[in-house]
Short mmCIF file of C-alpha atoms in Angstrom, two decimals:
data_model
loop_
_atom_site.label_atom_id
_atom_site.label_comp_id
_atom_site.label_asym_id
_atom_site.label_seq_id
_atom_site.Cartn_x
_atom_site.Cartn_y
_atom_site.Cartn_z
CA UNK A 557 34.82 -62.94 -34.38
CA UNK A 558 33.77 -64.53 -37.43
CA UNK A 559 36.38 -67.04 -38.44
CA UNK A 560 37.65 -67.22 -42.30
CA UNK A 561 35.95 -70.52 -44.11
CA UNK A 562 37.25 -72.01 -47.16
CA UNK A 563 41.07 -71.40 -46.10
CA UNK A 564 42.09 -74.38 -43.54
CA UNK A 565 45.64 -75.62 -43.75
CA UNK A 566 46.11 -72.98 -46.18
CA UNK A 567 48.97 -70.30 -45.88
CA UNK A 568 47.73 -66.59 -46.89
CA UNK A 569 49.26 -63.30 -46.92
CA UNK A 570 48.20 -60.64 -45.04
CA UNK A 571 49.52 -56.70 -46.14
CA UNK A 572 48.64 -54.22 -43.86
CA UNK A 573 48.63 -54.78 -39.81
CA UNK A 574 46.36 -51.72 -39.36
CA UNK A 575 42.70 -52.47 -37.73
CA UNK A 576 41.34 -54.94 -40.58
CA UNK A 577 44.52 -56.54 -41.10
CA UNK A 578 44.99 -58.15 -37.77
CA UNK A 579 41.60 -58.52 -37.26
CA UNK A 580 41.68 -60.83 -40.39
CA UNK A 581 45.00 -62.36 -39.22
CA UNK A 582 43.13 -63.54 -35.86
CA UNK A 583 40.27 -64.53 -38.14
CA UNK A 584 42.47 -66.93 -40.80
CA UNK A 585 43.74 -68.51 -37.38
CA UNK A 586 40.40 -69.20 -36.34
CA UNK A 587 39.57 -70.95 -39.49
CA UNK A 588 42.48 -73.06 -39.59
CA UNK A 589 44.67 -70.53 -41.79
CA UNK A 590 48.73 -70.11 -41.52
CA UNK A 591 48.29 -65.94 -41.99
CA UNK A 592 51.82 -64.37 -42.94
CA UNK A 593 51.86 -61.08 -41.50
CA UNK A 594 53.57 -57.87 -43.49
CA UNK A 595 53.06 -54.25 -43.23
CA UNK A 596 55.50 -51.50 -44.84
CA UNK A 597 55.63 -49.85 -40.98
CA UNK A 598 58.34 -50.65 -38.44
CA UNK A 599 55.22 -49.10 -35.48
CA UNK A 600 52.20 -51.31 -37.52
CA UNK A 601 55.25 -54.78 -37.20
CA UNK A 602 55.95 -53.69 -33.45
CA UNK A 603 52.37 -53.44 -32.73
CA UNK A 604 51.71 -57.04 -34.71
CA UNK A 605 54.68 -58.84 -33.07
CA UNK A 606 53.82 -57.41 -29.54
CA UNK A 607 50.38 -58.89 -29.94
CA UNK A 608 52.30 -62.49 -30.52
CA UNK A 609 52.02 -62.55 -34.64
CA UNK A 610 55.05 -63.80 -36.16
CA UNK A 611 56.08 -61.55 -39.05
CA UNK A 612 56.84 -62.85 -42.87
CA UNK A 613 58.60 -60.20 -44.90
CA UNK A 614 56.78 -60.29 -48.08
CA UNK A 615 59.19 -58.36 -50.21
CA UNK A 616 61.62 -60.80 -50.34
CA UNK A 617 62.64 -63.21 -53.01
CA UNK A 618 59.54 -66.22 -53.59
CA UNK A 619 57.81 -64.84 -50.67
CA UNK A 620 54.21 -65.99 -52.59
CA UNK A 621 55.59 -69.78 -52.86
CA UNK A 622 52.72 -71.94 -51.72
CA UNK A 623 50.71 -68.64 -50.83
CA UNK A 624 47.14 -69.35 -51.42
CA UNK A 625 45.65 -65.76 -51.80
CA UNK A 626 46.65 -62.10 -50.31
CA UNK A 627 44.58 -60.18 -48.29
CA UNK A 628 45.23 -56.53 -48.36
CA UNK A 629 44.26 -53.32 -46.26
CA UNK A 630 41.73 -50.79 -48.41
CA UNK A 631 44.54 -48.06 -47.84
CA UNK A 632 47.25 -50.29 -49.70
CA UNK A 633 46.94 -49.34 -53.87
CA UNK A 634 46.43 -51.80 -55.82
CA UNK A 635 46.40 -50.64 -59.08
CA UNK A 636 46.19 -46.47 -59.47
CA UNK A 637 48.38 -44.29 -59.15
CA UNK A 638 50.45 -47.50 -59.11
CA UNK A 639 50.22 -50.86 -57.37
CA UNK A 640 52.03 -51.62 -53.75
CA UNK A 641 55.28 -53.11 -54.94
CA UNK A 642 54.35 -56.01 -52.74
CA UNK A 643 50.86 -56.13 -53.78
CA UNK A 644 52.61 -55.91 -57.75
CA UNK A 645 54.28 -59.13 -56.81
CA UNK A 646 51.28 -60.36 -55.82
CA UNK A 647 49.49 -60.16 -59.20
CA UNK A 648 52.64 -61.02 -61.58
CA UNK A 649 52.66 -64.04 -59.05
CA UNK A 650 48.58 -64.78 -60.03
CA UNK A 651 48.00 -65.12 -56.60
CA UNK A 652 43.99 -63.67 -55.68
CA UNK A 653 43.90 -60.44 -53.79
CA UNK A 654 41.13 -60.37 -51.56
CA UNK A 655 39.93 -57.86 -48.29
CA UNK A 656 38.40 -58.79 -45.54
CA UNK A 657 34.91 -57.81 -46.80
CA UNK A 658 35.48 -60.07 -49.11
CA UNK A 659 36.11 -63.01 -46.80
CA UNK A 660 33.47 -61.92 -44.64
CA UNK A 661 30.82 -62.19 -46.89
CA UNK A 662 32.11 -65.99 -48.05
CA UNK A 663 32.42 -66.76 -44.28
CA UNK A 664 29.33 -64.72 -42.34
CA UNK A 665 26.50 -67.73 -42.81
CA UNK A 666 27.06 -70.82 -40.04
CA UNK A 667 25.41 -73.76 -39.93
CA UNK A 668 23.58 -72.73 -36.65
CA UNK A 669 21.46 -70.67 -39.21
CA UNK A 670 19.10 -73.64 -39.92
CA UNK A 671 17.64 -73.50 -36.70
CA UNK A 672 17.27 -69.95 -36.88
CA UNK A 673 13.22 -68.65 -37.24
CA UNK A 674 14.31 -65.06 -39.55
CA UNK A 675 17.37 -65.68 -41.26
CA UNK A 676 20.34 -62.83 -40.88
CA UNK A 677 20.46 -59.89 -43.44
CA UNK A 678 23.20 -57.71 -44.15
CA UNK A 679 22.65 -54.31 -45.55
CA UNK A 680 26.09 -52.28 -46.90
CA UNK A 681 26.07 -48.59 -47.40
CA UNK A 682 27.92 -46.95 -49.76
CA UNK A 683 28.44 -43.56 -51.61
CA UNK A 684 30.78 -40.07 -51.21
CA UNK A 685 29.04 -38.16 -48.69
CA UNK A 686 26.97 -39.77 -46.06
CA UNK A 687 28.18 -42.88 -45.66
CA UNK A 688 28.75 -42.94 -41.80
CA UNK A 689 25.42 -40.70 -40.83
CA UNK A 690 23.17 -42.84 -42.59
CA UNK A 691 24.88 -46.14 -41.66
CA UNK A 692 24.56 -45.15 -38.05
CA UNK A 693 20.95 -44.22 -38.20
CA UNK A 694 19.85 -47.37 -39.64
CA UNK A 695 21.71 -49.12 -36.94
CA UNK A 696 19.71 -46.40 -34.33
CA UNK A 697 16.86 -47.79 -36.05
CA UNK A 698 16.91 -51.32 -35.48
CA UNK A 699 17.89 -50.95 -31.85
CA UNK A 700 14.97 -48.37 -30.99
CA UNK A 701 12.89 -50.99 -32.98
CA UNK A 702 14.50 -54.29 -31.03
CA UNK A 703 16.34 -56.04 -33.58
CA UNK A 704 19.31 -57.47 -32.59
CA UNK A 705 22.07 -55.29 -34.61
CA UNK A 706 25.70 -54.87 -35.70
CA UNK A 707 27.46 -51.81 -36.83
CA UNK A 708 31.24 -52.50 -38.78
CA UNK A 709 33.17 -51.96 -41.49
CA UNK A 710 34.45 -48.46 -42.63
CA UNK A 711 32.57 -47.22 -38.94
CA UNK A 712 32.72 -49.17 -35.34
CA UNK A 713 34.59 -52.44 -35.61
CA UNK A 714 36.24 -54.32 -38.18
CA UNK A 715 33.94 -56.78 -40.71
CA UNK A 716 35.66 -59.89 -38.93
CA UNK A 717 35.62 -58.84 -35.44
CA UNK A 718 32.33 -58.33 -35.09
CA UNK A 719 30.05 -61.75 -33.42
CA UNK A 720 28.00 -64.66 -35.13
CA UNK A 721 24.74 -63.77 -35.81
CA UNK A 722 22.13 -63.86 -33.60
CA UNK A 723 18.28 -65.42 -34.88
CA UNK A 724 16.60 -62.61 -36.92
CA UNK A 725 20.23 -59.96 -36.37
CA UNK A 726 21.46 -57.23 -39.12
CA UNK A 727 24.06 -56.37 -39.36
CA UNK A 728 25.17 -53.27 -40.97
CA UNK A 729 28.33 -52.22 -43.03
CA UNK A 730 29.61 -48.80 -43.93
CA UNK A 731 31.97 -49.61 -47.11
CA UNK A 732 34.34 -47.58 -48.96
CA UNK A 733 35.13 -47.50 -52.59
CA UNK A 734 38.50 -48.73 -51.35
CA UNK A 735 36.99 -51.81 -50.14
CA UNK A 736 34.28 -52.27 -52.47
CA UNK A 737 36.89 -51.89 -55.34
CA UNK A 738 38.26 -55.19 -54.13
CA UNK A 739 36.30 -57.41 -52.70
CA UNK A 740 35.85 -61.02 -54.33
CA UNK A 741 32.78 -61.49 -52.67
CA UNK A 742 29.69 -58.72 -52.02
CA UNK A 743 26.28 -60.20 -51.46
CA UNK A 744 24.62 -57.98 -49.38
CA UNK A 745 20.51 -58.28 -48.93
CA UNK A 746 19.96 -54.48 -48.94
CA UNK A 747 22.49 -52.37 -50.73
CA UNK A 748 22.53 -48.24 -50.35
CA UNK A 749 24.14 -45.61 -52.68
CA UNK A 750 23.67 -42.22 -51.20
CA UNK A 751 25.35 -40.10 -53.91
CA UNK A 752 28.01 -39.28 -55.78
CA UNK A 753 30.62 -36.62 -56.00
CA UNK A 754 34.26 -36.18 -56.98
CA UNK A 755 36.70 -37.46 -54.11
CA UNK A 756 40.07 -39.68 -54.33
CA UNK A 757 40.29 -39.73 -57.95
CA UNK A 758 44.02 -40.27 -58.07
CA UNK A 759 43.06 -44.04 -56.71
CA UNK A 760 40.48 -44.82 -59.11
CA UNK A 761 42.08 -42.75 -62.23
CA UNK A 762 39.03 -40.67 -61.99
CA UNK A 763 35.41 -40.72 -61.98
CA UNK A 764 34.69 -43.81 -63.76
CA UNK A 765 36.74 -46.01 -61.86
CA UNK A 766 35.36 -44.11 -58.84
CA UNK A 767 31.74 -44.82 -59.47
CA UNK A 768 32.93 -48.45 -60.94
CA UNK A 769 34.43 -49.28 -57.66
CA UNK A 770 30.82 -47.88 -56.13
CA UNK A 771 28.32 -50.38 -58.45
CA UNK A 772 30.55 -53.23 -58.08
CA UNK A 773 28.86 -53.39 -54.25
CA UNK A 774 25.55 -54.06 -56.62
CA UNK A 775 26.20 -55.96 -59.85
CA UNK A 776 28.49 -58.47 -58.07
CA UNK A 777 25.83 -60.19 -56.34
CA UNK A 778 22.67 -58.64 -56.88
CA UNK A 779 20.94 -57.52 -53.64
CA UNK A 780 17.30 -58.18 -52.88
CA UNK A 781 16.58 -54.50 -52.54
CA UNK A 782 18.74 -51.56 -53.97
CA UNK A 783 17.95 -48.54 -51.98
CA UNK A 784 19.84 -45.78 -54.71
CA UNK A 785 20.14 -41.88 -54.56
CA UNK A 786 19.13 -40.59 -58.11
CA UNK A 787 20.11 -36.85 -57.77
CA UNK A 788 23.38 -37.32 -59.81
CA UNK A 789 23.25 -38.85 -63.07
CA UNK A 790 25.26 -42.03 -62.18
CA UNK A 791 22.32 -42.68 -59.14
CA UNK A 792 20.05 -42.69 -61.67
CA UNK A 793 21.97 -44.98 -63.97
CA UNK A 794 22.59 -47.14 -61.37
CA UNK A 795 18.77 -47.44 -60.61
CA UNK A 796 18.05 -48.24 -64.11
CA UNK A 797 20.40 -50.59 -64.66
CA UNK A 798 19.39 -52.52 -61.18
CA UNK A 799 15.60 -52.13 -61.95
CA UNK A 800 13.35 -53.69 -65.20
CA UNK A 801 11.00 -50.76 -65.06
CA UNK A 802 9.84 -48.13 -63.47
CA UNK A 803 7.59 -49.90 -61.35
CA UNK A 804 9.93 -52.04 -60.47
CA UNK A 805 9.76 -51.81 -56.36
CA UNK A 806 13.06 -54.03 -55.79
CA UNK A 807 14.70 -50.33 -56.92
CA UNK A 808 13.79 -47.89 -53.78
CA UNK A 809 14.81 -44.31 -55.44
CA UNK A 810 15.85 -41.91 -53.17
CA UNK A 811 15.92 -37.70 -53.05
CA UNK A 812 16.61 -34.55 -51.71
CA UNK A 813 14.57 -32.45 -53.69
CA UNK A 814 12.73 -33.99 -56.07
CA UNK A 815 9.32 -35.58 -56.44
CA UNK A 816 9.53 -39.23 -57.34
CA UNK A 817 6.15 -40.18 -57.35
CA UNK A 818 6.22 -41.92 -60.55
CA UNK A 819 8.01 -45.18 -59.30
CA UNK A 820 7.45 -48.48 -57.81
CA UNK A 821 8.91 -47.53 -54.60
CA UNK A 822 10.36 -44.48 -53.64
CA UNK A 823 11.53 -42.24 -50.97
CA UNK A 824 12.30 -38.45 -51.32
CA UNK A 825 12.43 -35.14 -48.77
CA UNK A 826 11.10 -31.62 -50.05
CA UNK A 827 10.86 -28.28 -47.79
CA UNK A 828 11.64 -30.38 -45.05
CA UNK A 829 9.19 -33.45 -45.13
CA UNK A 830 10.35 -37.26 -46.29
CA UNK A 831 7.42 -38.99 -48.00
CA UNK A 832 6.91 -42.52 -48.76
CA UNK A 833 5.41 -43.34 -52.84
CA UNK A 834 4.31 -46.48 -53.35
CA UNK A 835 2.83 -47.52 -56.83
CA UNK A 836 1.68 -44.04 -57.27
CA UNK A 837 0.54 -43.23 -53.91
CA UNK A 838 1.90 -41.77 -50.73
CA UNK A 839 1.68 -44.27 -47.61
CA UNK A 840 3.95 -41.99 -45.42
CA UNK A 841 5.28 -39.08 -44.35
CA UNK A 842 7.46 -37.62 -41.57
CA UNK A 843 8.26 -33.98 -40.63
CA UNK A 844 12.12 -33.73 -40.29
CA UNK A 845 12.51 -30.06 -39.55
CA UNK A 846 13.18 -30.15 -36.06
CA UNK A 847 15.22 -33.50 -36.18
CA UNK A 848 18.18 -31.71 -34.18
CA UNK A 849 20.20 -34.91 -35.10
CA UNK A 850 19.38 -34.74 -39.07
CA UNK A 851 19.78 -30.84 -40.21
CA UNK A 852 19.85 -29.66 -43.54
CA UNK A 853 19.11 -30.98 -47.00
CA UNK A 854 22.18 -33.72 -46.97
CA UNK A 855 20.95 -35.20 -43.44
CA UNK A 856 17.29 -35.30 -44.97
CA UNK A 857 19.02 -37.41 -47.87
CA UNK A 858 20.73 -39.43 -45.63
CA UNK A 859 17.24 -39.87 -43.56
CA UNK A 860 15.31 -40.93 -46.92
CA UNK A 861 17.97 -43.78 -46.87
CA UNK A 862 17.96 -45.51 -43.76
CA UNK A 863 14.25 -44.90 -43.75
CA UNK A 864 14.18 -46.92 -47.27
CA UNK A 865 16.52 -49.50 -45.47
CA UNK A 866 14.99 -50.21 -42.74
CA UNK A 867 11.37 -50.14 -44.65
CA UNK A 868 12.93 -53.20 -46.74
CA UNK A 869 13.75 -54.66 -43.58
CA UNK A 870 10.12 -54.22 -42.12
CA UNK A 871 10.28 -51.65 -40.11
CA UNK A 872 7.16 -49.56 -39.56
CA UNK A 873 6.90 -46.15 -40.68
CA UNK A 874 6.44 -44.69 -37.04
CA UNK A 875 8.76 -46.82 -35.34
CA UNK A 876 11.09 -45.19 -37.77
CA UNK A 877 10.14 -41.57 -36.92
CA UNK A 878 10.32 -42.54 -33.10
CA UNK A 879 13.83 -43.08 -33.77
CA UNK A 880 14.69 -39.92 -36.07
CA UNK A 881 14.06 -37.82 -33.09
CA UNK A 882 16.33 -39.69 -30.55
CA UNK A 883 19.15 -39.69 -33.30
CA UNK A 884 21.87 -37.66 -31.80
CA UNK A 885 23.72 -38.00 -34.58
CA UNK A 886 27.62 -38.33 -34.93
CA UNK A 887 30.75 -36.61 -33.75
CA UNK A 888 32.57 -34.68 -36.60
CA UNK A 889 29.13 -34.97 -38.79
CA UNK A 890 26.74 -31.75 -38.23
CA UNK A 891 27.18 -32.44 -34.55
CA UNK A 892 25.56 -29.94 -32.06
CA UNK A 893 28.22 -28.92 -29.40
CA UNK A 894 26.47 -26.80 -27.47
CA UNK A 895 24.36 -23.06 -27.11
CA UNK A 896 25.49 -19.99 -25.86
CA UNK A 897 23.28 -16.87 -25.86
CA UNK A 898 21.35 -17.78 -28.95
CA UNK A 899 24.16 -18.99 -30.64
CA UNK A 900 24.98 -22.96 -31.67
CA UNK A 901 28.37 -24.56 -32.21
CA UNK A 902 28.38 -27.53 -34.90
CA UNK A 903 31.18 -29.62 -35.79
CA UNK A 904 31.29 -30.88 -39.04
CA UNK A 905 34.99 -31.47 -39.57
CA UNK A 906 34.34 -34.45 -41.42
CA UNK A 907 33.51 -31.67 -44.21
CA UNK A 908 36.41 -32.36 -45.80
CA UNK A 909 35.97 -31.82 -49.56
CA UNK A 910 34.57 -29.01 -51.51
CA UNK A 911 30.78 -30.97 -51.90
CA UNK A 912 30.11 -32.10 -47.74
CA UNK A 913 31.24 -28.44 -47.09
CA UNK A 914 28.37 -26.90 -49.19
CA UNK A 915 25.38 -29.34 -47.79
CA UNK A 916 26.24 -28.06 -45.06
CA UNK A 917 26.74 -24.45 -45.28
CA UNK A 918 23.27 -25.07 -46.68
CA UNK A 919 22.19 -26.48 -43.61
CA UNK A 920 21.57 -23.44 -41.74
CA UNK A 921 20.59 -19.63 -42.26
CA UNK A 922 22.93 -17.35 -40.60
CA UNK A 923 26.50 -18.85 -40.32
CA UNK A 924 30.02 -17.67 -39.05
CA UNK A 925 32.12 -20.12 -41.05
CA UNK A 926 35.45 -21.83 -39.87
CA UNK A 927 37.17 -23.03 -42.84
CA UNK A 928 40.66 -24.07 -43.89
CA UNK A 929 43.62 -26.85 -43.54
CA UNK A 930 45.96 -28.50 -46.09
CA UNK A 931 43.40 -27.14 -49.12
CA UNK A 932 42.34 -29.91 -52.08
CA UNK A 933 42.56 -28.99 -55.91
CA UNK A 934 40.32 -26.14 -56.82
CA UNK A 935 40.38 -24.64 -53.14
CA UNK A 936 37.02 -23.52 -52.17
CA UNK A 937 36.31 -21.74 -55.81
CA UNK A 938 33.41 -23.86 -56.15
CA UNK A 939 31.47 -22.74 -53.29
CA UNK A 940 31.02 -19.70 -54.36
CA UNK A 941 27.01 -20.16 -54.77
CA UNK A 942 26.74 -21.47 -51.28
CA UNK A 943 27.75 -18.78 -49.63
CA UNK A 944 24.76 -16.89 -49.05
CA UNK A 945 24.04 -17.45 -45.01
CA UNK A 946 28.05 -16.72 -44.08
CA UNK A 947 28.10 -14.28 -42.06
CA UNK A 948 31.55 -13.83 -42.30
CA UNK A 949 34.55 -17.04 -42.86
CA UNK A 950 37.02 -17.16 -40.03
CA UNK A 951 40.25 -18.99 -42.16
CA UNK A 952 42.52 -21.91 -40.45
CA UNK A 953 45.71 -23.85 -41.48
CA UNK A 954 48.35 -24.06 -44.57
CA UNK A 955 45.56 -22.76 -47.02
CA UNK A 956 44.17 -20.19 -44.95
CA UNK A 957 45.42 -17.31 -47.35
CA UNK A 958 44.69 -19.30 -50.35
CA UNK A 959 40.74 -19.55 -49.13
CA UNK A 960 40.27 -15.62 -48.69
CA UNK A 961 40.99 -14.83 -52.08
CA UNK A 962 39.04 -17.09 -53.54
CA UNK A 963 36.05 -15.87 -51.05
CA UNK A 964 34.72 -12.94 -53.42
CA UNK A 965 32.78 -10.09 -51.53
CA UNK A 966 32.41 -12.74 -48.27
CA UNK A 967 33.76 -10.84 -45.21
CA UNK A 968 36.52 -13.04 -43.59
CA UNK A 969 39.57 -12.80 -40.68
CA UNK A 970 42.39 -15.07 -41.09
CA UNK A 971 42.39 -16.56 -37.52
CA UNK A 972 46.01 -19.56 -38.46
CA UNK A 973 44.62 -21.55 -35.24
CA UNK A 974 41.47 -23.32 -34.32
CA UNK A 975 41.74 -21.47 -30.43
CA UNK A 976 42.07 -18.20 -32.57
CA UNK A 977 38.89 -18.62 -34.60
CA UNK A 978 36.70 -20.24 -32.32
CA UNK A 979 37.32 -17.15 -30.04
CA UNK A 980 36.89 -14.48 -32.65
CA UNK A 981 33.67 -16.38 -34.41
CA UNK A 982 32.12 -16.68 -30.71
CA UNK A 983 33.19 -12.91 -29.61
CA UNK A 984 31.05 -11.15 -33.07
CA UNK A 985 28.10 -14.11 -33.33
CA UNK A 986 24.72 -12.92 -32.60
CA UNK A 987 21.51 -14.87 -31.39
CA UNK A 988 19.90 -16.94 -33.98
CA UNK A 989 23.47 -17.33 -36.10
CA UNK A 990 25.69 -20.98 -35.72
CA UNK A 991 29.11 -20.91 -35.23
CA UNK A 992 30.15 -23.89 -37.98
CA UNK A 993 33.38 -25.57 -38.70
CA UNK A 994 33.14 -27.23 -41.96
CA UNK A 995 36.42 -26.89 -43.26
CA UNK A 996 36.52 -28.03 -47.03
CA UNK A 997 40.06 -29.32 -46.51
CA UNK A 998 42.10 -32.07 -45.44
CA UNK A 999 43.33 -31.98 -41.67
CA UNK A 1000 47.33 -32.97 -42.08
CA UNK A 1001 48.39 -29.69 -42.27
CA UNK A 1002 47.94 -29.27 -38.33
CA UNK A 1003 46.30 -32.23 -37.23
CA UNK A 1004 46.60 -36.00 -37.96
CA UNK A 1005 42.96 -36.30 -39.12
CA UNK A 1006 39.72 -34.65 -39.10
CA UNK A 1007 38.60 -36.50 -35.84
CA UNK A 1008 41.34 -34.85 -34.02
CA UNK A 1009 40.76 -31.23 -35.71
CA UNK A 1010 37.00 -31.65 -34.33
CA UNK A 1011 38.11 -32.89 -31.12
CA UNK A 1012 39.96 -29.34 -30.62
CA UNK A 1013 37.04 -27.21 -32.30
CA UNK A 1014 34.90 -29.50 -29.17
CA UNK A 1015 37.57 -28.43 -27.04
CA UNK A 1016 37.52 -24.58 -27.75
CA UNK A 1017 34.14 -24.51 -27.77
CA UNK A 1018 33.57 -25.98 -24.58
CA UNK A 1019 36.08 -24.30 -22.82
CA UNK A 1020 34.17 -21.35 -23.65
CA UNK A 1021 30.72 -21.94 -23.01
CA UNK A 1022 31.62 -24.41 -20.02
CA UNK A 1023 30.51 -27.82 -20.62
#
């Protein structure tokens, strides 16, 4: 645990009793903090009170007397489409509104650190797709390469749960724009964009505020090295604004696709090979075609970041490639199930939106498609130039009907179940094709989230192939 500094004797309000928020609330106590504990669920009080918290209903009249600051869960709005009443009361009150990343990073260094020989880093990823793959692979990194190494924040453990540093440790934090929006306090050493596309607008009143919430992570507090994707506009934005030139090498650009061999420091993947630039010269290069972990052109973006991460951090170039190829990868995200007769199962129910479920119907060459859920705005209309290697679209869920008309020419089966489609996709494959749920939808249709959608898909499969 890393306990809250700066708050001793202090009372502060804590909304939301999910993961983070009682993982702060045993944090504030271990500073010396009086937390008062609210969440909007009777189940999320239950949970709180059962653990021994005493609860302090927030809503009520001059609840924020003598209330130092409130510390909210990134799920809670706090200002589009409209503030949490309680949160409202908060601000009309003046009280600060804070997360826990925020009090991590004004509580993470300890006085122990003097005596310390490499002082502790902390590198935060960020960005729409990507996020968790390339998070975990830089922590796969540092443990193949022997650093001591922690893995929190939007993936593994919450920020304050995680343990004091250890001499020389890094620890590593997947953040989303929900909890970069917020934060009082970001001061990471190595910050990562991966990308950018459209995703939960209605929170950040569109784009803008979307990517807004994204660079606060780097104008903040200015990390030593800005490892940025620059294949939308706002990446390369971003980069120019954080760099004072092109040669600049405290900006590491990063691609999937195009040459940037022009810059300070850069590192970019084309046909299948990451290279290394610096100061207008290659110094490496790695062959990530058969990376089983890392496929297609999104996983060979997300490779060019950690590699750029963990190159700030020191890492050699072939300790890094040692530890591409024993990168399993993650569940939900491109993950190989298993084989059968020529034929490979991949879960990548984590495809969600519209833009993850194109990388990675790009991904592969020959594909029998399982798509569908509680469908987003647009439907799948936009995906129309990625469907090339379907083979044919097997259709799930509330928007299964609304997905086959908008599939063109694209053979397709409406399948309703996940049982139904795995069975009929696996009975027609062929040798040499993959049998692929990316769904482009939400899960809440038939499932509570997309972890438990790919959970049955793992099911199904392996029920069929035995495993």
């Amino acid at each position: 645990m890393i306990p809250v500094k700066g708050y001793a004797g202090a009372k502060v309000a804590v909304l939301g009793l999910g993961r983070s928020g009682l993982a702060t609330a045993r944090a504030l106590i271990a500073g010396g903090a009086e937390p008062l504990l609210w969440d909007d669920s009777p189940e999320a009080r239950d949970k709180a009170e059962a653990e021994g918290f005493t609860l302090t209903d927030l809503g009520r009249a001059n609840a924020f007397d003598g209330v130092t600051s409130l510390i909210t869960s990134p799920g809670i709005p706090h200002l589009y489409p409209a503030p949490n009443k309680i949160l409202a009361r908060a601000l009309e009150a003046g009280v600060p509104v804070d997360n826990d990343i925020g009090l991590f990073f004004r509580s993470f260094a300890a006085s122990d650190w003097d005596d310390f020989e490499t002082m502790p880093r902390v590198v935060c990823v960020t960005g729409s797709n990507g996020k968790s793959t390339t998070t975990a692979l830089i922590h796969h990194i540092l443990e193949v390469a022997g650093r001591p190494v922690q893995m929190a924040g939007n993936i593994g453990k919450g920020v304050l749960s995680i343990d004091p540093a250890q001499d020389g440790e890094v620890v590593v934090l997947e953040l989303s724009s929900y909890q970069t929006d917020l934060a009082r306090a970001l001061t990471p050493d190595v910050a990562v964009f991966t990308n950018l596309s459209p995703d939960h607008l209605d929170r950040h009143h569109g784009m803008g505020g979307y990517f807004a919430a994204k660079r606060r992570l780097f104008s903040e507090g200015g990390p030593d090295r800005a490892v940025i994707g620059v294949d939308e506009v706002e990446g390369q934005f971003l980069a120019n604004q954080m760099g004072m030139g092109p040669q600049d090498d405290r900006v590491i650009r990063i691609s999937s696709g195009q040459k940037l061999d022009q810059f300070g420091w850069s590192v970019f993947a084309r046909k299948g090979f990451l290279s290394e630039w610096r100061k207008g010269r290659q110094v490496a290069s790695i062959d990530l075609r058969e990376v089983s972990g890392l496929p297609g052109a999104h996983n060979h973006q997300n490779a060019c970041a950690a590699y750029a991460a963990c190159r700030a951090l020191g890492i050699a170039p072939k300790m890094i490639e040692g530890a591409f190829g024993s990168f399993a990868g993650l569940p939900h995200r491109s993950q190989l199930v298993g084989e059968r007769g020529g034929v490979r199962f991949v879960n990548d129910s984590k495809a969600t939106n519209v833009d993850s479920a194109a990388k990675a119907l790009q991904a592969f060459p020959r594909i029998r498609w399982i798509a569908g859920g509680m469908g987003k705005d647009g439907g799948i209309t936009a995906l129309q130039p990625h469907l090339g290697a379907v083979v044919k679209a097997y259709l799930i869920g509330h928007s299964a009907r609304d997905f086959a008309l908008q599939l063109g020419k694209t053979p397709h089966e409406i399948c309703e179940t996940m049982a139904q489609a795995v069975a009929r996709a696996a009975a027609e494959a062929e040798a040499g094709e993959v049998v692929l749920l990316a769904p482009a939808a939400a899960s809440f249709d038939q499932y509570p989230n997309f972890e438990k959608r790919g959970d049955d898909f793992v099911a199904q499969v392996q029920a069929l192939i035995g495993g």
